[in-house]
GROMACS .gro file of C-alpha atoms in nm:
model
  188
    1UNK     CA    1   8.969  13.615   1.829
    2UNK     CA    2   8.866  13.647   2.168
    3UNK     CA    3   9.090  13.577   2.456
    4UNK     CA    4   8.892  13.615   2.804
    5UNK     CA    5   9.162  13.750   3.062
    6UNK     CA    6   9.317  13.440   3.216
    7UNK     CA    7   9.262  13.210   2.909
    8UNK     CA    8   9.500  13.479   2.703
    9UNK     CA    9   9.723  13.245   2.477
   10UNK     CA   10   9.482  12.918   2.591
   11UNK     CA   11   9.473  12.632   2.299
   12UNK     CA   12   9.227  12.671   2.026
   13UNK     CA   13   9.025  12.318   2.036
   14UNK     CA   14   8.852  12.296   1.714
   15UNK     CA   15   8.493  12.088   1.772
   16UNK     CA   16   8.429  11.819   1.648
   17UNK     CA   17   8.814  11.774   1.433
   18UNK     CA   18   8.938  11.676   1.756
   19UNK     CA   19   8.806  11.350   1.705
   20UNK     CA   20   9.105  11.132   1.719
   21UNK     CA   21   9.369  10.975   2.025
   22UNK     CA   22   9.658  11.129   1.831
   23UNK     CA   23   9.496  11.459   1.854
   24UNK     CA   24   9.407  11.402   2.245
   25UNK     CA   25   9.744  11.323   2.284
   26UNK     CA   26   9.815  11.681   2.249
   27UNK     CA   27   9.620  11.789   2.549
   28UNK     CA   28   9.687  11.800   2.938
   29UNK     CA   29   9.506  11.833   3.273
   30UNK     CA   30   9.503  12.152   3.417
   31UNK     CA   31   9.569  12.327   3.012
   32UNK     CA   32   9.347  12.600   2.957
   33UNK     CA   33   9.132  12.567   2.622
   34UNK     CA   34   8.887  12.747   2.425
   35UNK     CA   35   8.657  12.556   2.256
   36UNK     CA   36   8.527  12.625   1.907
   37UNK     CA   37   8.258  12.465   1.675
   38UNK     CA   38   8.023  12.238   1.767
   39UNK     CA   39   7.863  12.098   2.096
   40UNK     CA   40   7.524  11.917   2.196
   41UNK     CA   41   7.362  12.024   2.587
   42UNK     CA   42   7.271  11.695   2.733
   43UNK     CA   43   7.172  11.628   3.133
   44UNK     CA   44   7.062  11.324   3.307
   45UNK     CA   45   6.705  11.278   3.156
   46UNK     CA   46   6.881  11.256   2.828
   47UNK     CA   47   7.178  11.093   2.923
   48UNK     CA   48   6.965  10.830   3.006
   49UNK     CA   49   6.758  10.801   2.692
   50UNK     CA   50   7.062  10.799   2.519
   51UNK     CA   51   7.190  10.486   2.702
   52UNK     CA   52   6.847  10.309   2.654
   53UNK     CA   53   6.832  10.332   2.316
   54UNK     CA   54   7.181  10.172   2.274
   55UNK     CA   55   7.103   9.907   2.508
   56UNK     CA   56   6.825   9.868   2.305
   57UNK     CA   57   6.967   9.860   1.981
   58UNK     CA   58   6.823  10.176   1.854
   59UNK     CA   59   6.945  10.477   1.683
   60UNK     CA   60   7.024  10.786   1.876
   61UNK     CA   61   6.877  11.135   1.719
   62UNK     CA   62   7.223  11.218   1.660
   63UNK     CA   63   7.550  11.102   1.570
   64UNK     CA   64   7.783  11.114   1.896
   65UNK     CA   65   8.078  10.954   1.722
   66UNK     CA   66   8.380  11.166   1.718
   67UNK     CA   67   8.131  11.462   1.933
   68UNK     CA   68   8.144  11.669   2.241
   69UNK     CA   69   7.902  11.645   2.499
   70UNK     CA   70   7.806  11.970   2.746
   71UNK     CA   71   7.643  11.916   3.044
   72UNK     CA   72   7.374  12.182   3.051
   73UNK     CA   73   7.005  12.266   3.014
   74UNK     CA   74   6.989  12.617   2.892
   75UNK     CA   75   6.755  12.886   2.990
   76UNK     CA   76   6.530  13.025   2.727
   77UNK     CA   77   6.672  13.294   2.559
   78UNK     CA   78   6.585  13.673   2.622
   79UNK     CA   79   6.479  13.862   2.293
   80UNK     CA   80   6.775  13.883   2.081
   81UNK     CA   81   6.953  13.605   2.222
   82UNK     CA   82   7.111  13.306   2.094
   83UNK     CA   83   7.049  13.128   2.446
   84UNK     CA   84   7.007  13.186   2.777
   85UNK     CA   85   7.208  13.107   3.037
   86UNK     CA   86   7.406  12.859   2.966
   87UNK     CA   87   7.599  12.717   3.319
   88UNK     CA   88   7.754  12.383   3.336
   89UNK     CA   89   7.542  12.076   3.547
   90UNK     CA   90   7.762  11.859   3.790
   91UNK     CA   91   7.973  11.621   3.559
   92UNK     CA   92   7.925  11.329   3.866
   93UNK     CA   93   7.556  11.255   3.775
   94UNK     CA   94   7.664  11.179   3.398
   95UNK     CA   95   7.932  10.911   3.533
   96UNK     CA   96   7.678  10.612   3.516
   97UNK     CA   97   7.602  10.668   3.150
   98UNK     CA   98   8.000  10.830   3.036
   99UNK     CA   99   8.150  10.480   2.974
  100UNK     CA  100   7.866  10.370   2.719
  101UNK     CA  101   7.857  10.671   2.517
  102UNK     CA  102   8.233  10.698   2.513
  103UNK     CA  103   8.219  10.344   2.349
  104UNK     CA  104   8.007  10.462   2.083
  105UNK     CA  105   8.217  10.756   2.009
  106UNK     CA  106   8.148  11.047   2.222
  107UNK     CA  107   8.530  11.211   2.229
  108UNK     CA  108   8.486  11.519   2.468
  109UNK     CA  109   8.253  11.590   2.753
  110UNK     CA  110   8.233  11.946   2.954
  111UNK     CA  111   8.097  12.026   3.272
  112UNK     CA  112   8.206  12.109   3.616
  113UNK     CA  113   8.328  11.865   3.896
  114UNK     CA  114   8.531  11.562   3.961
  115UNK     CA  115   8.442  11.215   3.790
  116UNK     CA  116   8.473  10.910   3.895
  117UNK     CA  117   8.793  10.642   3.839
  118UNK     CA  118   8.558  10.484   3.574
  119UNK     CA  119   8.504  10.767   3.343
  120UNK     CA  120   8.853  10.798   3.414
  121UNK     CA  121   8.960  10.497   3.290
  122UNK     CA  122   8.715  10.510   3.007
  123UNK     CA  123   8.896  10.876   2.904
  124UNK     CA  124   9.189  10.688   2.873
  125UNK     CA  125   9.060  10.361   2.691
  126UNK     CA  126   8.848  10.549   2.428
  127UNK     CA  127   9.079  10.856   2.412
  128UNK     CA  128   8.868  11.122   2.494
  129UNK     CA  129   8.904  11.425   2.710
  130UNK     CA  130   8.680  11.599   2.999
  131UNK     CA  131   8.689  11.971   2.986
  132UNK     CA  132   8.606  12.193   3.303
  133UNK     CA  133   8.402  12.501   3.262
  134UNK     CA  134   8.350  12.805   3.464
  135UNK     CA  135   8.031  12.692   3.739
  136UNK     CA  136   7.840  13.047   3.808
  137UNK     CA  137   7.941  13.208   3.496
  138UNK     CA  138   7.632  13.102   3.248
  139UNK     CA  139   7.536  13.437   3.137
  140UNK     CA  140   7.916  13.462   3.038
  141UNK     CA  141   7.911  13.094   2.834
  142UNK     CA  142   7.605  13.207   2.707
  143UNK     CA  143   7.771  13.481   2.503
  144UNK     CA  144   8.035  13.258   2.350
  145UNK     CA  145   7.686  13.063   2.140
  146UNK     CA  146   7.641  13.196   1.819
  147UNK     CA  147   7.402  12.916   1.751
  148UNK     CA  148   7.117  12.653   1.925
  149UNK     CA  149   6.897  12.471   1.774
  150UNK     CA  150   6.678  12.183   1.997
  151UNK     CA  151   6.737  11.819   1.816
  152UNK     CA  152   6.618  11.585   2.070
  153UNK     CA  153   6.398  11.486   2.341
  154UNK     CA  154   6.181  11.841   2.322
  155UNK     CA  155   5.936  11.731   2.572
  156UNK     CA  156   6.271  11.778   2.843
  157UNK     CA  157   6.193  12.128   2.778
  158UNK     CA  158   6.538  12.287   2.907
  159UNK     CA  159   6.712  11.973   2.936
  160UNK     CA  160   6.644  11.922   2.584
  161UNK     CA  161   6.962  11.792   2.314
  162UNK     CA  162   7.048  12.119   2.175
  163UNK     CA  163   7.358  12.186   1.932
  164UNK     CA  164   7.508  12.428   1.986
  165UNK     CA  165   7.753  12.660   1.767
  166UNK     CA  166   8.062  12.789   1.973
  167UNK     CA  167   8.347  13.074   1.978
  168UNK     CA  168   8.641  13.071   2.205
  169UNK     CA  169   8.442  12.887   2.477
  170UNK     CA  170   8.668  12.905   2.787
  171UNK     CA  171   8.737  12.550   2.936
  172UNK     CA  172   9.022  12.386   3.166
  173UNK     CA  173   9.160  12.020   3.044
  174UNK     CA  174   9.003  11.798   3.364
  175UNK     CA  175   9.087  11.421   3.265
  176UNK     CA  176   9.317  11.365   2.965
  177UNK     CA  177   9.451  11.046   2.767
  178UNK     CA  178   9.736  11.037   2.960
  179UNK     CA  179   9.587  10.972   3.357
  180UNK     CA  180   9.612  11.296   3.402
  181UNK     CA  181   9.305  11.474   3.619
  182UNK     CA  182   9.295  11.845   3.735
  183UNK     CA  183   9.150  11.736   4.030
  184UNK     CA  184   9.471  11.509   4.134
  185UNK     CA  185   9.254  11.195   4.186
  186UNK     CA  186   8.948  11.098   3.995
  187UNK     CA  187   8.735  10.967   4.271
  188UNK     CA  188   8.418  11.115   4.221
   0.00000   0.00000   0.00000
């Protein structure tokens, strides 16, 4: 298994098992992670599709319940490649949208950057978890993807819904079930 340096001995999150509060539970701000199995890329542009159709009463293109949202739009892929690069977006300008897919059963959510004492609160309430990547380090992420395929919104081009297969992808715990934020505060 790979262990990158500082995230030697980090907990093994299997995606998406983790999908209930007991298993949250388990986890706590500031805990290094590796994350392992399956994640969709979503930005704003889908992030707000996705919250449309709910409002609207339509089916997503995808099941979130019990899945774990990354924020990123990934480069294309150089020849051989899974992906390209593969950085986290700012968490912050997902905040307006967090809340309503959490209610439908979105458990985990990655990115970089604070969030706001509503997503917060919403962590708690639906017992899900925020994960902080590494900002900067996309050609690294991109190398823990064994697997992308595009299964929504294509004409986003890069900011496309992609799933994505993971190994060992290094994370931090950010917000967890228990009020606990890496940040110390959760004010956006």
């Amino acid at each position: 298994m790979y262990h990158p340096g500082p995230w030697e001995g980090a907990k093994v999150i299997t995606m998406p098992q983790i999908d209930t509060i007991s298993s949250m539970r388990d986890l706590r701000a500031g805990e290094k992670v590796l994350l392992t199995g399956t994640m969709y890329t979503a930005r704003d542009a889908a992030h707000k599709r996705m919250v449309s159709a709910l409002d609207q009463g339509r089916a997503l293109p995808f099941d979130l319940r019990g899945q774990f949202i990354y924020y990123a739009g990934p480069c294309p892929p150089a020849p051989g490649q899974v992906i390209g690069s593969l950085g986290p977006t700012t968490s912050g300008r997902m905040d307006p949208y967090a809340r309503r897919l959490m209610e439908t059963g979105l458990r985990g959510m990655v990115g970089k950057g604070r969030r706001n004492a509503d997503v917060a609160r919403a962590v708690i309430e639906f017992g899900a978890v925020y994960f902080v990547t590494l900002g900067g380090a996309g050609a690294l992420l991109s190398k823990r993807v064994i697997g992308a395929e595009a299964v929504a919104y294509d004409d986003l081009g890069p900011e496309a819904v992609y799933r994505l297969e993971v190994i060992d992808f290094p994370a931090i715990v950010g917000l967890d079930v228990h009020g606990g934020d890496v940040y110390g505060d959760s004010t956006g």
